[in-house]
CSV table of C-alpha atoms in Angstrom, one decimal:
chain,number,residue,atom,x,y,z
A,1376,UNK,CA,-23.4,-2.1,-35.2
A,1377,UNK,CA,-20.6,-1.6,-32.7
A,1378,UNK,CA,-19.0,1.0,-34.8
A,1379,UNK,CA,-22.2,3.1,-34.6
A,1380,UNK,CA,-22.4,3.1,-30.8
A,1381,UNK,CA,-21.2,6.4,-29.3
A,1382,UNK,CA,-19.7,7.1,-25.9
A,1383,UNK,CA,-22.4,9.6,-25.3
A,1384,UNK,CA,-25.0,6.8,-25.6
A,1385,UNK,CA,-23.1,4.6,-23.2
A,1386,UNK,CA,-22.8,7.5,-20.7
A,1387,UNK,CA,-26.6,8.1,-21.0
A,1388,UNK,CA,-27.3,4.4,-20.5
A,1389,UNK,CA,-25.3,4.3,-17.3
A,1390,UNK,CA,-26.7,7.7,-16.0
A,1391,UNK,CA,-30.4,6.7,-16.6
A,1392,UNK,CA,-29.8,3.3,-14.9
A,1393,UNK,CA,-28.3,5.0,-11.9
A,1394,UNK,CA,-30.8,7.9,-11.7
A,1395,UNK,CA,-33.9,5.9,-12.5
A,1396,UNK,CA,-35.3,8.7,-14.8
A,1397,UNK,CA,-34.3,10.7,-17.8
A,1398,UNK,CA,-34.5,14.2,-16.2
A,1399,UNK,CA,-32.1,13.4,-13.3
A,1400,UNK,CA,-29.8,11.6,-15.7
A,1401,UNK,CA,-29.7,14.8,-17.8
A,1402,UNK,CA,-28.8,16.9,-14.8
A,1403,UNK,CA,-25.9,14.5,-13.9
A,1404,UNK,CA,-24.6,14.6,-17.5
A,1405,UNK,CA,-25.1,18.4,-17.9
A,1406,UNK,CA,-27.4,17.9,-20.9
A,1407,UNK,CA,-31.1,18.2,-21.5
A,1408,UNK,CA,-33.7,15.5,-20.8
A,1409,UNK,CA,-34.5,15.3,-24.5
A,1410,UNK,CA,-30.9,14.7,-25.4
A,1411,UNK,CA,-30.8,11.8,-23.0
A,1412,UNK,CA,-34.0,10.4,-24.4
A,1413,UNK,CA,-32.6,10.7,-28.0
A,1414,UNK,CA,-29.4,9.0,-27.0
A,1415,UNK,CA,-31.2,6.0,-25.4
A,1416,UNK,CA,-33.7,5.8,-28.2
A,1417,UNK,CA,-31.0,5.8,-30.9
A,1418,UNK,CA,-29.0,3.2,-28.9
A,1419,UNK,CA,-32.1,0.9,-28.7
A,1420,UNK,CA,-32.7,1.3,-32.4
A,1421,UNK,CA,-29.1,0.5,-33.3
A,1422,UNK,CA,-29.0,-2.6,-31.0
A,1423,UNK,CA,-32.6,-3.7,-31.8
A,1424,UNK,CA,-33.6,-4.2,-28.2
A,1425,UNK,CA,-35.5,-2.3,-25.5
A,1426,UNK,CA,-33.2,-1.3,-22.7
A,1427,UNK,CA,-35.6,0.5,-20.4
A,1428,UNK,CA,-39.3,0.1,-19.5
A,1429,UNK,CA,-40.7,3.6,-19.2
A,1430,UNK,CA,-43.6,4.7,-17.0
A,1431,UNK,CA,-44.9,7.1,-14.4
A,1432,UNK,CA,-42.5,5.8,-11.9
A,1433,UNK,CA,-39.4,6.4,-14.0
A,1434,UNK,CA,-37.2,4.3,-16.2
A,1435,UNK,CA,-36.2,0.8,-15.2
A,1436,UNK,CA,-33.8,-1.6,-17.0
A,1437,UNK,CA,-35.2,-4.5,-18.8
A,1438,UNK,CA,-33.5,-7.9,-18.3
A,1439,UNK,CA,-31.4,-7.4,-21.5
A,1440,UNK,CA,-30.8,-3.8,-20.4
A,1441,UNK,CA,-29.3,-5.1,-17.2
A,1442,UNK,CA,-26.8,-7.4,-19.1
A,1443,UNK,CA,-25.9,-4.6,-21.6
A,1444,UNK,CA,-25.4,-2.2,-18.7
A,1445,UNK,CA,-22.7,-4.4,-17.3
A,1446,UNK,CA,-20.7,-4.4,-20.5
A,1447,UNK,CA,-21.2,-0.6,-20.9
A,1448,UNK,CA,-19.8,-0.1,-17.4
A,1449,UNK,CA,-16.8,-2.3,-18.2
A,1450,UNK,CA,-16.2,-0.3,-21.4
A,1451,UNK,CA,-16.3,3.0,-19.6
A,1452,UNK,CA,-13.9,1.7,-16.9
A,1453,UNK,CA,-11.5,0.6,-19.6
A,1454,UNK,CA,-11.7,4.0,-21.2
A,1455,UNK,CA,-10.9,5.7,-17.9
A,1456,UNK,CA,-7.9,3.5,-17.5
A,1457,UNK,CA,-6.7,4.4,-21.0
A,1458,UNK,CA,-7.1,8.1,-20.2
A,1459,UNK,CA,-5.2,7.6,-17.0
A,1460,UNK,CA,-2.3,5.9,-18.7
A,1461,UNK,CA,-2.1,8.8,-21.2
A,1462,UNK,CA,-2.3,11.4,-18.5
A,1463,UNK,CA,0.4,9.6,-16.5
A,1464,UNK,CA,2.7,9.6,-19.5
A,1465,UNK,CA,2.1,13.3,-20.2
A,1466,UNK,CA,2.6,14.2,-16.6
A,1467,UNK,CA,5.7,12.1,-16.1
A,1468,UNK,CA,7.9,13.9,-18.6
A,1469,UNK,CA,9.0,15.8,-15.5
A,1470,UNK,CA,7.9,16.4,-12.0
A,1471,UNK,CA,9.0,15.5,-8.5
A,1472,UNK,CA,8.4,12.7,-6.1
A,1473,UNK,CA,9.5,13.0,-2.4
A,1474,UNK,CA,9.7,9.8,-0.4
A,1475,UNK,CA,10.0,9.5,3.4
A,1476,UNK,CA,11.5,6.2,4.6
A,1477,UNK,CA,13.1,4.4,7.6
A,1478,UNK,CA,16.6,2.8,7.4
A,1479,UNK,CA,15.9,-0.9,6.8
A,1480,UNK,CA,13.4,-0.2,4.0
A,1481,UNK,CA,15.8,2.4,2.6
A,1482,UNK,CA,18.6,-0.2,2.6
A,1483,UNK,CA,16.9,-3.3,1.4
A,1484,UNK,CA,13.7,-2.5,-0.4
A,1485,UNK,CA,13.8,1.1,-1.8
A,1486,UNK,CA,16.9,0.8,-4.1
A,1487,UNK,CA,15.3,-1.9,-6.3
A,1488,UNK,CA,12.1,0.1,-6.4
A,1489,UNK,CA,13.9,3.3,-7.4
A,1490,UNK,CA,15.9,1.5,-10.1
A,1491,UNK,CA,12.7,0.1,-11.7
A,1492,UNK,CA,11.0,3.5,-11.4
A,1493,UNK,CA,13.9,5.3,-12.9
A,1494,UNK,CA,13.9,2.9,-15.9
A,1495,UNK,CA,10.2,3.6,-16.6
A,1496,UNK,CA,10.2,7.3,-15.8
A,1497,UNK,CA,13.7,8.8,-16.2
A,1498,UNK,CA,12.6,12.4,-16.2
A,1499,UNK,CA,11.0,12.3,-12.7
A,1500,UNK,CA,13.2,13.8,-10.0
A,1501,UNK,CA,13.0,11.6,-6.9
A,1502,UNK,CA,14.3,12.8,-3.5
A,1503,UNK,CA,14.6,10.6,-0.4
A,1504,UNK,CA,14.4,11.7,3.3
A,1505,UNK,CA,15.4,9.1,5.9
A,1506,UNK,CA,13.6,9.3,9.3
A,1507,UNK,CA,14.3,7.6,12.5
A,1508,UNK,CA,10.7,6.8,13.5
A,1509,UNK,CA,7.2,6.6,12.1
A,1510,UNK,CA,6.1,9.7,13.9
A,1511,UNK,CA,8.7,11.8,12.0
A,1512,UNK,CA,7.5,10.3,8.7
A,1513,UNK,CA,3.8,11.0,9.5
A,1514,UNK,CA,4.7,14.6,10.5
A,1515,UNK,CA,6.5,15.1,7.2
A,1516,UNK,CA,3.4,13.8,5.3
A,1517,UNK,CA,1.1,16.2,7.2
A,1518,UNK,CA,3.5,19.1,6.7
A,1519,UNK,CA,3.8,18.3,3.0
A,1520,UNK,CA,7.5,17.9,3.0
A,1521,UNK,CA,7.2,14.4,1.6
A,1522,UNK,CA,4.6,13.0,-0.8
A,1523,UNK,CA,4.7,9.3,0.2
A,1524,UNK,CA,6.1,7.5,3.3
A,1525,UNK,CA,6.9,4.0,4.4
A,1526,UNK,CA,5.6,3.4,7.9
A,1527,UNK,CA,5.0,0.6,10.4
A,1528,UNK,CA,2.4,2.3,12.6
A,1529,UNK,CA,-1.3,1.2,12.3
A,1530,UNK,CA,-3.2,3.2,9.7
A,1531,UNK,CA,-5.4,6.1,10.7
A,1532,UNK,CA,-8.1,8.2,8.9
A,1533,UNK,CA,-5.5,10.9,8.3
A,1534,UNK,CA,-3.7,8.7,5.8
A,1535,UNK,CA,-4.5,6.3,3.0
A,1536,UNK,CA,-2.3,3.2,3.5
A,1537,UNK,CA,-1.5,0.1,1.6
A,1538,UNK,CA,0.2,-3.0,3.0
A,1539,UNK,CA,3.5,-3.5,1.3
A,1540,UNK,CA,5.1,-6.4,3.2
A,1541,UNK,CA,5.3,-8.3,6.5
A,1542,UNK,CA,8.6,-8.5,8.4
A,1543,UNK,CA,9.1,-11.3,10.9
A,1544,UNK,CA,10.8,-10.6,14.3
A,1545,UNK,CA,13.6,-13.0,14.9
A,1546,UNK,CA,15.9,-13.8,17.9
A,1547,UNK,CA,19.6,-13.5,17.4
A,1548,UNK,CA,22.1,-15.5,19.5
A,1549,UNK,CA,25.9,-15.3,19.6
A,1550,UNK,CA,27.8,-17.9,17.5
A,1551,UNK,CA,28.8,-19.9,20.6
A,1552,UNK,CA,25.4,-20.0,22.3
A,1553,UNK,CA,24.0,-23.5,23.0
A,1554,UNK,CA,20.3,-23.1,22.1
A,1555,UNK,CA,17.7,-25.4,20.6
A,1556,UNK,CA,16.2,-24.9,17.2
A,1557,UNK,CA,12.8,-24.4,18.7
A,1558,UNK,CA,12.9,-21.8,21.5
A,1559,UNK,CA,11.1,-21.8,24.7
A,1560,UNK,CA,10.5,-18.7,26.8
A,1561,UNK,CA,12.9,-20.0,29.4
A,1562,UNK,CA,15.7,-19.8,26.9
A,1563,UNK,CA,15.5,-16.0,27.1
A,1564,UNK,CA,16.4,-15.9,30.8
A,1565,UNK,CA,19.8,-17.4,30.2
A,1566,UNK,CA,21.2,-14.4,28.3
A,1567,UNK,CA,21.3,-10.6,28.7
A,1568,UNK,CA,18.7,-9.0,26.5
A,1569,UNK,CA,19.7,-6.2,24.1
A,1570,UNK,CA,16.8,-4.1,22.7
A,1571,UNK,CA,16.1,-0.8,20.9
A,1572,UNK,CA,15.6,2.4,22.9
A,1573,UNK,CA,12.2,2.7,24.6
A,1574,UNK,CA,11.1,5.4,22.2
A,1575,UNK,CA,11.5,3.2,19.2
A,1576,UNK,CA,8.3,1.7,17.7
A,1577,UNK,CA,10.0,-1.7,17.5
A,1578,UNK,CA,10.6,-1.7,21.3
A,1579,UNK,CA,6.9,-0.9,21.8
A,1580,UNK,CA,5.8,-3.7,19.6
A,1581,UNK,CA,8.2,-6.2,21.3
A,1582,UNK,CA,7.1,-5.0,24.8
A,1583,UNK,CA,3.4,-5.4,23.9
A,1584,UNK,CA,4.0,-8.9,22.5
A,1585,UNK,CA,5.8,-10.1,25.6
A,1586,UNK,CA,3.2,-8.4,27.9
A,1587,UNK,CA,0.3,-10.0,26.2
A,1588,UNK,CA,1.9,-13.4,26.6
A,1589,UNK,CA,2.8,-12.6,30.3
A,1590,UNK,CA,6.5,-13.0,29.7
A,1591,UNK,CA,9.1,-10.8,31.5
A,1592,UNK,CA,11.1,-8.4,29.4
A,1593,UNK,CA,14.1,-6.8,31.0
A,1594,UNK,CA,16.7,-5.2,28.8
A,1595,UNK,CA,20.3,-5.2,29.9
A,1596,UNK,CA,21.1,-2.7,27.1
A,1597,UNK,CA,18.9,-0.3,25.1
A,1598,UNK,CA,20.7,0.6,21.9
A,1599,UNK,CA,19.7,3.1,19.2
A,1600,UNK,CA,21.4,1.6,16.1
A,1601,UNK,CA,20.5,-1.8,14.7
A,1602,UNK,CA,24.0,-2.5,13.5
A,1603,UNK,CA,25.4,-1.9,17.0
A,1604,UNK,CA,22.9,-4.4,18.5
A,1605,UNK,CA,23.9,-7.1,16.0
A,1606,UNK,CA,27.6,-6.4,16.7
A,1607,UNK,CA,27.1,-6.7,20.4
A,1608,UNK,CA,25.3,-10.1,19.9
A,1609,UNK,CA,28.2,-11.3,17.7
A,1610,UNK,CA,30.6,-10.4,20.6
A,1611,UNK,CA,28.6,-12.5,23.0
A,1612,UNK,CA,27.2,-9.6,25.0
A,1613,UNK,CA,23.7,-10.8,24.9
A,1614,UNK,CA,20.8,-11.7,22.6
A,1615,UNK,CA,18.2,-9.6,20.8
A,1616,UNK,CA,14.7,-9.6,19.3
A,1617,UNK,CA,14.8,-7.7,16.0
A,1618,UNK,CA,12.8,-7.4,12.7
A,1619,UNK,CA,14.6,-9.5,10.1
A,1620,UNK,CA,14.8,-6.5,7.7
A,1621,UNK,CA,16.5,-4.4,10.4
A,1622,UNK,CA,19.0,-7.2,11.2
A,1623,UNK,CA,20.1,-7.7,7.6
A,1624,UNK,CA,22.8,-8.3,6.5
A,1625,UNK,CA,23.3,-11.0,9.1
A,1626,UNK,CA,26.9,-12.1,10.0
A,1627,UNK,CA,27.4,-15.7,8.8
A,1628,UNK,CA,28.0,-17.2,12.2
A,1629,UNK,CA,25.2,-15.5,14.1
A,1630,UNK,CA,22.4,-17.9,15.2
A,1631,UNK,CA,18.9,-17.1,14.1
A,1632,UNK,CA,15.8,-18.4,15.8
A,1633,UNK,CA,12.0,-17.8,15.6
A,1634,UNK,CA,10.1,-16.5,18.6
A,1635,UNK,CA,8.1,-19.2,20.5
A,1636,UNK,CA,5.0,-17.2,19.4
A,1637,UNK,CA,5.5,-15.4,16.1
A,1638,UNK,CA,5.5,-11.6,15.8
A,1639,UNK,CA,5.8,-9.5,12.7
A,1640,UNK,CA,5.6,-5.8,11.8
A,1641,UNK,CA,3.5,-4.6,8.8
A,1642,UNK,CA,5.3,-2.2,6.5
A,1643,UNK,CA,2.9,0.1,4.8
A,1644,UNK,CA,3.0,2.8,2.2
A,1645,UNK,CA,1.1,6.0,3.3
A,1646,UNK,CA,-0.1,9.1,1.6
A,1647,UNK,CA,-2.1,12.0,2.9
A,1648,UNK,CA,-5.8,11.2,2.6
A,1649,UNK,CA,-8.1,13.4,0.5
A,1650,UNK,CA,-5.2,15.4,-0.9
A,1651,UNK,CA,-4.3,16.1,-4.5
A,1652,UNK,CA,-1.4,13.9,-5.6
A,1653,UNK,CA,0.9,14.1,-8.6
A,1654,UNK,CA,1.0,11.6,-11.5
A,1655,UNK,CA,4.5,10.6,-10.3
A,1656,UNK,CA,3.1,9.4,-7.0
A,1657,UNK,CA,0.4,7.4,-8.7
A,1658,UNK,CA,2.9,5.9,-11.0
A,1659,UNK,CA,5.1,4.8,-8.0
A,1660,UNK,CA,2.1,3.2,-6.4
A,1661,UNK,CA,1.3,1.3,-9.6
A,1662,UNK,CA,4.9,0.1,-9.7
A,1663,UNK,CA,4.5,-1.4,-6.2
A,1664,UNK,CA,2.0,-3.9,-7.6
A,1665,UNK,CA,4.6,-5.6,-9.7
A,1666,UNK,CA,7.8,-4.9,-7.8
A,1667,UNK,CA,10.0,-7.6,-6.3
A,1668,UNK,CA,11.0,-7.8,-2.6
A,1669,UNK,CA,13.5,-9.8,-0.5
A,1670,UNK,CA,12.5,-13.5,-0.6
A,1671,UNK,CA,12.9,-13.8,3.2
A,1672,UNK,CA,9.8,-11.6,3.6
A,1673,UNK,CA,6.2,-12.5,3.4
A,1674,UNK,CA,4.8,-9.7,1.2
A,1675,UNK,CA,1.3,-8.6,0.2
A,1676,UNK,CA,0.9,-7.5,-3.4
A,1677,UNK,CA,-2.7,-6.4,-3.0
A,1678,UNK,CA,-2.6,-2.6,-2.7
A,1679,UNK,CA,-6.0,-2.1,-1.1
A,1680,UNK,CA,-6.8,1.0,1.0
A,1681,UNK,CA,-6.7,0.1,4.7
A,1682,UNK,CA,-9.0,2.5,6.6
């Protein structure tokens, strides 16, 4: 019996169930009402059951029709996935993918992703643009100069975003500092504080965190480059609060502590919402579901839109 069932019959079954009558289902499918009726009647005959109760108020699924509809929907979903895989393969014999990224992700996360992507799709040309801040990445997405961006800013309606990983903020102390394993806020007042520049998103996040906890935050130095901050801490010039991914690779003797109240940044992948995207972009998003990340990070593998 299963070999006799046609896709057109399954499409008609789903359309009638959704529309509630044969004429509307025909309009949705672009065929006549009689063609829909014939498809349903022949499907019922082949299966030996009644799928719809018909009357003046339309067509309604019978109990067995409800159960069969569920399987039909699953079959059509599987078919769509098969078609998508085929389309991806055809579309990925060439093409371009432009990625916007900030330094710490470019250093520690992206190379492994690109290596895996290149293995699967060697003919896709991938270009990378590094940006200093999230604003620059978002501007590039809006202007169309990149197809996909890694950002830390909260998602907006302008973009479709997926959470990639969570990056803990840690406190770095010089090798000779005498500090407990579990910090108290008073421990911060004993050392000069080295922070990013005030226009950096990480500075804003740290500032908001301290402010919400009613803790003073006075920087002795505001430094642009993460590596410079780490070097200054190593030389005993102060301490810093920094995202772990930005601090890596950590010098072996530097002391690492957790904040008294934890703080983390959420790294997201963003694309322009309601825009046409290439097969290469969708293939890269699919890769993220199975990719590996640094073990020091808590990462989210669920790529669900965050609107």
